[in-house]
Amino acid sequence: MGSENKERYQLVEADLKMFSRSGVRSKIMLILLEGGRTVGELEKITNTRSTTLLHSIKDLIDLDLVEKKHQAYSLTNIGRIQAVALEDLLNTIITINRHHKFWRYHDLSSIPLELQKSIGMLGSGEIIEDAPETPLKIWEDFINSLITAKVIRSVTSIMIKGFITAIPKAIESGADVEIIVTNEVLEAISMWKDYINKDLRKENFKLFVIDDDDVKISFTMTESFLKMGLANIDGSFDLGADVMYRGEKPVMWGTMFYDYYKRQSKRIFDLE
């Protein structure tokens, strides 16, 4: 730990221990994020004795994180900020634990640091996983979902089987489609330039290229879910190791991710 980080830690050490050493205090904070609760209500939700709850609540009141209004306890403004941060940490751990191998063994460099900090947004949605008996069902559902999607945003550094045929169908159906590709992919899809140029003349399709050979990702998002694949540490891709998340917050995260790369990209109006 660097000297600056050590000093920062010392400033908040007592606050961090307040949560890490007491699951009861953490649970109270998270529950109160949803609104005020009486001791009786907290007792039923947490299955904890009222005497234990009152002791923890007193600690939180002393820290100016919780206050009592009438018979109910609620978060102060400071308490709400800390509870939101606690919830984010919880969702981050859930995200990592559910797809431990994905986050452990893939190259994360294509995900901006600020968005790595907020990957808990992915875990707050529904994590979509294949059943052992149907290992390819997610991929098939993904392709079918693209064809019927209203909005598609994609950033990719690889050619994906099925994706190439699904996108023209989505464009034909009127979906709002934007795709960002690397120079390598742009060169590869030029073999279909006549078909792509025809679609580029349509208002609902935009193609961009990013001039960055270090981008190693396969990312696609619709209005309801996102699917993401990252390169292995050695640079290779394993499409069977992609992760999928569904819900409002995963899509919000995906929108920030896509916008990050769009700001660095150049629009292609015609393939030569």
PDB file of C-alpha atoms in Angstrom, residues 59-231:
ATOM      1  CA  ASP A  59     -23.904   3.000  16.940  1.00  0.00           C
ATOM      2  CA  LEU A  60     -25.287   4.214  13.603  1.00  0.00           C
ATOM      3  CA  ILE A  61     -27.027   7.178  15.254  1.00  0.00           C
ATOM      4  CA  ASP A  62     -23.778   8.122  17.009  1.00  0.00           C
ATOM      5  CA  LEU A  63     -22.101   8.185  13.587  1.00  0.00           C
ATOM      6  CA  ASP A  64     -24.921  10.409  12.258  1.00  0.00           C
ATOM      7  CA  LEU A  65     -25.867   7.740   9.701  1.00  0.00           C
ATOM      8  CA  VAL A  66     -29.329   6.954  11.089  1.00  0.00           C
ATOM      9  CA  GLU A  67     -31.966   9.094  12.777  1.00  0.00           C
ATOM     10  CA  LYS A  68     -35.281   8.385  14.469  1.00  0.00           C
ATOM     11  CA  LYS A  69     -38.448  10.004  13.213  1.00  0.00           C
ATOM     12  CA  HIS A  70     -41.517   9.237  15.286  1.00  0.00           C
ATOM     13  CA  GLN A  71     -41.279   5.443  15.809  1.00  0.00           C
ATOM     14  CA  ALA A  72     -39.287   4.674  12.641  1.00  0.00           C
ATOM     15  CA  TYR A  73     -35.590   4.806  11.902  1.00  0.00           C
ATOM     16  CA  SER A  74     -34.296   6.182   8.618  1.00  0.00           C
ATOM     17  CA  LEU A  75     -31.004   7.116   6.986  1.00  0.00           C
ATOM     18  CA  THR A  76     -29.596  10.609   7.192  1.00  0.00           C
ATOM     19  CA  ASN A  77     -28.258  12.154   3.983  1.00  0.00           C
ATOM     20  CA  ILE A  78     -24.763  10.950   4.894  1.00  0.00           C
ATOM     21  CA  GLY A  79     -26.123   7.541   5.804  1.00  0.00           C
ATOM     22  CA  ARG A  80     -27.852   7.219   2.441  1.00  0.00           C
ATOM     23  CA  ILE A  81     -24.642   8.060   0.565  1.00  0.00           C
ATOM     24  CA  GLN A  82     -22.720   5.432   2.538  1.00  0.00           C
ATOM     25  CA  ALA A  83     -25.506   2.864   2.134  1.00  0.00           C
ATOM     26  CA  VAL A  84     -25.489   3.360  -1.640  1.00  0.00           C
ATOM     27  CA  ALA A  85     -21.710   2.817  -1.641  1.00  0.00           C
ATOM     28  CA  LEU A  86     -22.192  -0.315   0.464  1.00  0.00           C
ATOM     29  CA  GLU A  87     -24.826  -1.600  -1.965  1.00  0.00           C
ATOM     30  CA  ASP A  88     -22.466  -0.949  -4.884  1.00  0.00           C
ATOM     31  CA  LEU A  89     -19.727  -2.968  -3.150  1.00  0.00           C
ATOM     32  CA  LEU A  90     -22.211  -5.777  -2.514  1.00  0.00           C
ATOM     33  CA  ASN A  91     -23.259  -5.863  -6.175  1.00  0.00           C
ATOM     34  CA  THR A  92     -19.618  -5.769  -7.315  1.00  0.00           C
ATOM     35  CA  ILE A  93     -18.786  -8.821  -5.213  1.00  0.00           C
ATOM     36  CA  ILE A  94     -21.891 -10.618  -6.535  1.00  0.00           C
ATOM     37  CA  THR A  95     -20.864  -9.823 -10.123  1.00  0.00           C
ATOM     38  CA  ILE A  96     -17.334 -11.133  -9.602  1.00  0.00           C
ATOM     39  CA  ASN A  97     -18.359 -14.233  -7.659  1.00  0.00           C
ATOM     40  CA  ARG A  98     -21.031 -15.331 -10.142  1.00  0.00           C
ATOM     41  CA  HIS A  99     -18.559 -15.180 -13.059  1.00  0.00           C
ATOM     42  CA  HIS A 100     -15.307 -15.595 -11.166  1.00  0.00           C
ATOM     43  CA  LYS A 101     -13.371 -17.272 -13.999  1.00  0.00           C
ATOM     44  CA  PHE A 102     -14.462 -14.642 -16.504  1.00  0.00           C
ATOM     45  CA  TRP A 103     -13.250 -11.698 -14.431  1.00  0.00           C
ATOM     46  CA  ARG A 104     -10.166 -13.554 -13.156  1.00  0.00           C
ATOM     47  CA  TYR A 105      -8.731 -14.911 -16.403  1.00  0.00           C
ATOM     48  CA  HIS A 106      -9.632 -12.351 -19.066  1.00  0.00           C
ATOM     49  CA  ASP A 107      -7.909  -9.168 -20.185  1.00  0.00           C
ATOM     50  CA  LEU A 108      -9.808  -6.258 -18.609  1.00  0.00           C
ATOM     51  CA  SER A 109      -7.782  -3.532 -20.329  1.00  0.00           C
ATOM     52  CA  SER A 110     -10.584  -2.862 -22.850  1.00  0.00           C
ATOM     53  CA  ILE A 111     -12.898  -1.816 -20.007  1.00  0.00           C
ATOM     54  CA  PRO A 112     -12.122   1.753 -18.837  1.00  0.00           C
ATOM     55  CA  LEU A 113     -11.074   1.970 -15.197  1.00  0.00           C
ATOM     56  CA  GLU A 114     -14.082   4.119 -14.279  1.00  0.00           C
ATOM     57  CA  LEU A 115     -16.402   1.445 -15.638  1.00  0.00           C
ATOM     58  CA  GLN A 116     -14.459  -1.320 -13.898  1.00  0.00           C
ATOM     59  CA  LYS A 117     -15.269   0.538 -10.688  1.00  0.00           C
ATOM     60  CA  SER A 118     -18.980   0.274 -11.468  1.00  0.00           C
ATOM     61  CA  ILE A 119     -19.271  -3.342 -12.638  1.00  0.00           C
ATOM     62  CA  GLY A 120     -21.576  -3.861  -9.661  1.00  0.00           C
ATOM     63  CA  MET A 121     -24.258  -2.396 -11.933  1.00  0.00           C
ATOM     64  CA  LEU A 122     -24.069  -5.635 -13.905  1.00  0.00           C
ATOM     65  CA  GLY A 123     -24.646  -7.798 -10.849  1.00  0.00           C
ATOM     66  CA  SER A 124     -27.679  -5.762  -9.843  1.00  0.00           C
ATOM     67  CA  GLY A 125     -29.480  -7.075 -12.919  1.00  0.00           C
ATOM     68  CA  GLU A 126     -30.329 -10.627 -13.933  1.00  0.00           C
ATOM     69  CA  ILE A 127     -27.288 -12.769 -14.686  1.00  0.00           C
ATOM     70  CA  ILE A 128     -28.086 -15.037 -17.636  1.00  0.00           C
ATOM     71  CA  GLU A 129     -26.353 -18.407 -17.632  1.00  0.00           C
ATOM     72  CA  ASP A 130     -26.553 -21.555 -19.720  1.00  0.00           C
ATOM     73  CA  ALA A 131     -27.925 -24.722 -18.163  1.00  0.00           C
ATOM     74  CA  PRO A 132     -25.424 -27.629 -18.347  1.00  0.00           C
ATOM     75  CA  GLU A 133     -27.779 -29.642 -20.537  1.00  0.00           C
ATOM     76  CA  THR A 134     -28.190 -26.787 -23.089  1.00  0.00           C
ATOM     77  CA  PRO A 135     -24.749 -25.130 -23.364  1.00  0.00           C
ATOM     78  CA  LEU A 136     -25.542 -23.232 -26.588  1.00  0.00           C
ATOM     79  CA  LYS A 137     -29.036 -22.010 -25.754  1.00  0.00           C
ATOM     80  CA  ILE A 138     -27.862 -18.554 -24.597  1.00  0.00           C
ATOM     81  CA  TRP A 139     -26.028 -18.029 -27.889  1.00  0.00           C
ATOM     82  CA  GLU A 140     -29.092 -19.060 -29.907  1.00  0.00           C
ATOM     83  CA  ASP A 141     -31.363 -16.820 -27.800  1.00  0.00           C
ATOM     84  CA  PHE A 142     -28.867 -13.972 -28.238  1.00  0.00           C
ATOM     85  CA  ILE A 143     -28.941 -14.189 -32.039  1.00  0.00           C
ATOM     86  CA  ASN A 144     -32.740 -14.427 -32.082  1.00  0.00           C
ATOM     87  CA  SER A 145     -32.993 -11.434 -29.733  1.00  0.00           C
ATOM     88  CA  LEU A 146     -30.877  -9.337 -32.088  1.00  0.00           C
ATOM     89  CA  ILE A 147     -33.253  -9.962 -34.969  1.00  0.00           C
ATOM     90  CA  THR A 148     -36.234  -8.682 -32.953  1.00  0.00           C
ATOM     91  CA  ALA A 149     -34.412  -5.923 -31.000  1.00  0.00           C
ATOM     92  CA  LYS A 150     -35.412  -2.265 -31.285  1.00  0.00           C
ATOM     93  CA  VAL A 151     -31.944  -0.928 -30.386  1.00  0.00           C
ATOM     94  CA  ILE A 152     -28.522  -2.518 -30.961  1.00  0.00           C
ATOM     95  CA  ARG A 153     -25.163  -1.120 -29.910  1.00  0.00           C
ATOM     96  CA  SER A 154     -21.989  -3.109 -30.497  1.00  0.00           C
ATOM     97  CA  VAL A 155     -18.224  -2.793 -30.134  1.00  0.00           C
ATOM     98  CA  THR A 156     -16.242  -5.673 -31.571  1.00  0.00           C
ATOM     99  CA  SER A 157     -12.699  -6.586 -32.485  1.00  0.00           C
ATOM    100  CA  ILE A 158     -13.608 -10.034 -33.864  1.00  0.00           C
ATOM    101  CA  MET A 159     -15.910 -11.555 -36.464  1.00  0.00           C
ATOM    102  CA  ILE A 160     -18.785 -13.400 -34.776  1.00  0.00           C
ATOM    103  CA  LYS A 161     -20.641 -16.233 -36.476  1.00  0.00           C
ATOM    104  CA  GLY A 162     -24.368 -15.560 -36.604  1.00  0.00           C
ATOM    105  CA  PHE A 163     -23.910 -11.871 -35.786  1.00  0.00           C
ATOM    106  CA  ILE A 164     -23.090 -11.030 -39.398  1.00  0.00           C
ATOM    107  CA  THR A 165     -26.396 -12.438 -40.633  1.00  0.00           C
ATOM    108  CA  ALA A 166     -28.543 -11.226 -37.726  1.00  0.00           C
ATOM    109  CA  ILE A 167     -27.609  -7.532 -38.023  1.00  0.00           C
ATOM    110  CA  PRO A 168     -28.916  -7.027 -41.611  1.00  0.00           C
ATOM    111  CA  LYS A 169     -32.202  -8.622 -40.547  1.00  0.00           C
ATOM    112  CA  ALA A 170     -32.455  -6.270 -37.567  1.00  0.00           C
ATOM    113  CA  ILE A 171     -31.743  -3.260 -39.809  1.00  0.00           C
ATOM    114  CA  GLU A 172     -34.386  -4.423 -42.270  1.00  0.00           C
ATOM    115  CA  SER A 173     -36.863  -4.706 -39.376  1.00  0.00           C
ATOM    116  CA  GLY A 174     -36.233  -1.071 -38.458  1.00  0.00           C
ATOM    117  CA  ALA A 175     -33.955  -1.478 -35.424  1.00  0.00           C
ATOM    118  CA  ASP A 176     -31.731   1.464 -34.480  1.00  0.00           C
ATOM    119  CA  VAL A 177     -28.293  -0.098 -35.043  1.00  0.00           C
ATOM    120  CA  GLU A 178     -24.829   1.313 -34.329  1.00  0.00           C
ATOM    121  CA  ILE A 179     -21.681  -0.796 -34.588  1.00  0.00           C
ATOM    122  CA  ILE A 180     -18.087   0.104 -33.769  1.00  0.00           C
ATOM    123  CA  VAL A 181     -15.397  -2.122 -35.285  1.00  0.00           C
ATOM    124  CA  THR A 182     -11.602  -2.196 -35.288  1.00  0.00           C
ATOM    125  CA  ASN A 183      -9.588  -1.654 -38.455  1.00  0.00           C
ATOM    126  CA  GLU A 184      -9.052  -5.409 -38.718  1.00  0.00           C
ATOM    127  CA  VAL A 185     -12.769  -6.155 -38.636  1.00  0.00           C
ATOM    128  CA  LEU A 186     -13.512  -3.297 -41.040  1.00  0.00           C
ATOM    129  CA  GLU A 187     -11.104  -4.812 -43.538  1.00  0.00           C
ATOM    130  CA  ALA A 188     -12.657  -8.266 -43.075  1.00  0.00           C
ATOM    131  CA  ILE A 189     -16.250  -7.126 -43.663  1.00  0.00           C
ATOM    132  CA  SER A 190     -15.268  -5.182 -46.773  1.00  0.00           C
ATOM    133  CA  MET A 191     -15.887  -8.372 -48.758  1.00  0.00           C
ATOM    134  CA  TRP A 192     -19.584  -7.636 -48.226  1.00  0.00           C
ATOM    135  CA  LYS A 193     -19.228  -3.927 -49.005  1.00  0.00           C
ATOM    136  CA  ASP A 194     -22.035  -3.852 -51.569  1.00  0.00           C
ATOM    137  CA  TYR A 195     -24.551  -5.159 -49.017  1.00  0.00           C
ATOM    138  CA  ILE A 196     -23.159  -3.036 -46.185  1.00  0.00           C
ATOM    139  CA  ASN A 197     -23.145   0.143 -48.276  1.00  0.00           C
ATOM    140  CA  LYS A 198     -26.792  -0.457 -49.079  1.00  0.00           C
ATOM    141  CA  ASP A 199     -27.567  -0.590 -45.352  1.00  0.00           C
ATOM    142  CA  LEU A 200     -25.367   2.451 -44.647  1.00  0.00           C
ATOM    143  CA  ARG A 201     -27.721   4.522 -46.775  1.00  0.00           C
ATOM    144  CA  LYS A 202     -30.503   3.762 -44.313  1.00  0.00           C
ATOM    145  CA  GLU A 203     -31.146   6.196 -41.466  1.00  0.00           C
ATOM    146  CA  ASN A 204     -31.280   3.469 -38.817  1.00  0.00           C
ATOM    147  CA  PHE A 205     -27.752   2.090 -39.339  1.00  0.00           C
ATOM    148  CA  LYS A 206     -24.439   3.702 -38.431  1.00  0.00           C
ATOM    149  CA  LEU A 207     -21.000   2.115 -38.700  1.00  0.00           C
ATOM    150  CA  PHE A 208     -17.924   3.420 -36.909  1.00  0.00           C
ATOM    151  CA  VAL A 209     -14.263   2.429 -36.829  1.00  0.00           C
ATOM    152  CA  ILE A 210     -11.908   2.847 -33.907  1.00  0.00           C
ATOM    153  CA  ASP A 211      -8.211   3.215 -34.669  1.00  0.00           C
ATOM    154  CA  ASP A 212      -6.931   1.275 -31.677  1.00  0.00           C
ATOM    155  CA  ASP A 213      -5.388  -2.169 -32.119  1.00  0.00           C
ATOM    156  CA  ASP A 214      -5.429  -2.707 -28.338  1.00  0.00           C
ATOM    157  CA  VAL A 215      -9.228  -3.008 -28.236  1.00  0.00           C
ATOM    158  CA  LYS A 216      -9.943  -6.692 -27.549  1.00  0.00           C
ATOM    159  CA  ILE A 217     -13.650  -7.114 -26.900  1.00  0.00           C
ATOM    160  CA  SER A 218     -16.906  -8.483 -28.226  1.00  0.00           C
ATOM    161  CA  PHE A 219     -19.700  -6.353 -26.784  1.00  0.00           C
ATOM    162  CA  THR A 220     -23.321  -6.144 -27.883  1.00  0.00           C
ATOM    163  CA  MET A 221     -26.247  -4.476 -26.146  1.00  0.00           C
ATOM    164  CA  THR A 222     -29.947  -4.168 -26.896  1.00  0.00           C
ATOM    165  CA  GLU A 223     -32.645  -2.244 -25.059  1.00  0.00           C
ATOM    166  CA  SER A 224     -32.962  -5.072 -22.536  1.00  0.00           C
ATOM    167  CA  PHE A 225     -29.657  -6.930 -22.135  1.00  0.00           C
ATOM    168  CA  LEU A 226     -25.933  -6.892 -22.838  1.00  0.00           C
ATOM    169  CA  LYS A 227     -23.514  -9.623 -23.853  1.00  0.00           C
ATOM    170  CA  MET A 228     -19.785  -9.276 -23.453  1.00  0.00           C
ATOM    171  CA  GLY A 229     -16.730 -11.322 -24.305  1.00  0.00           C
ATOM    172  CA  LEU A 230     -13.153 -10.383 -23.491  1.00  0.00           C
ATOM    173  CA  ALA A 231      -9.866 -11.698 -24.794  1.00  0.00           C
TER     174      ALA A 231
END
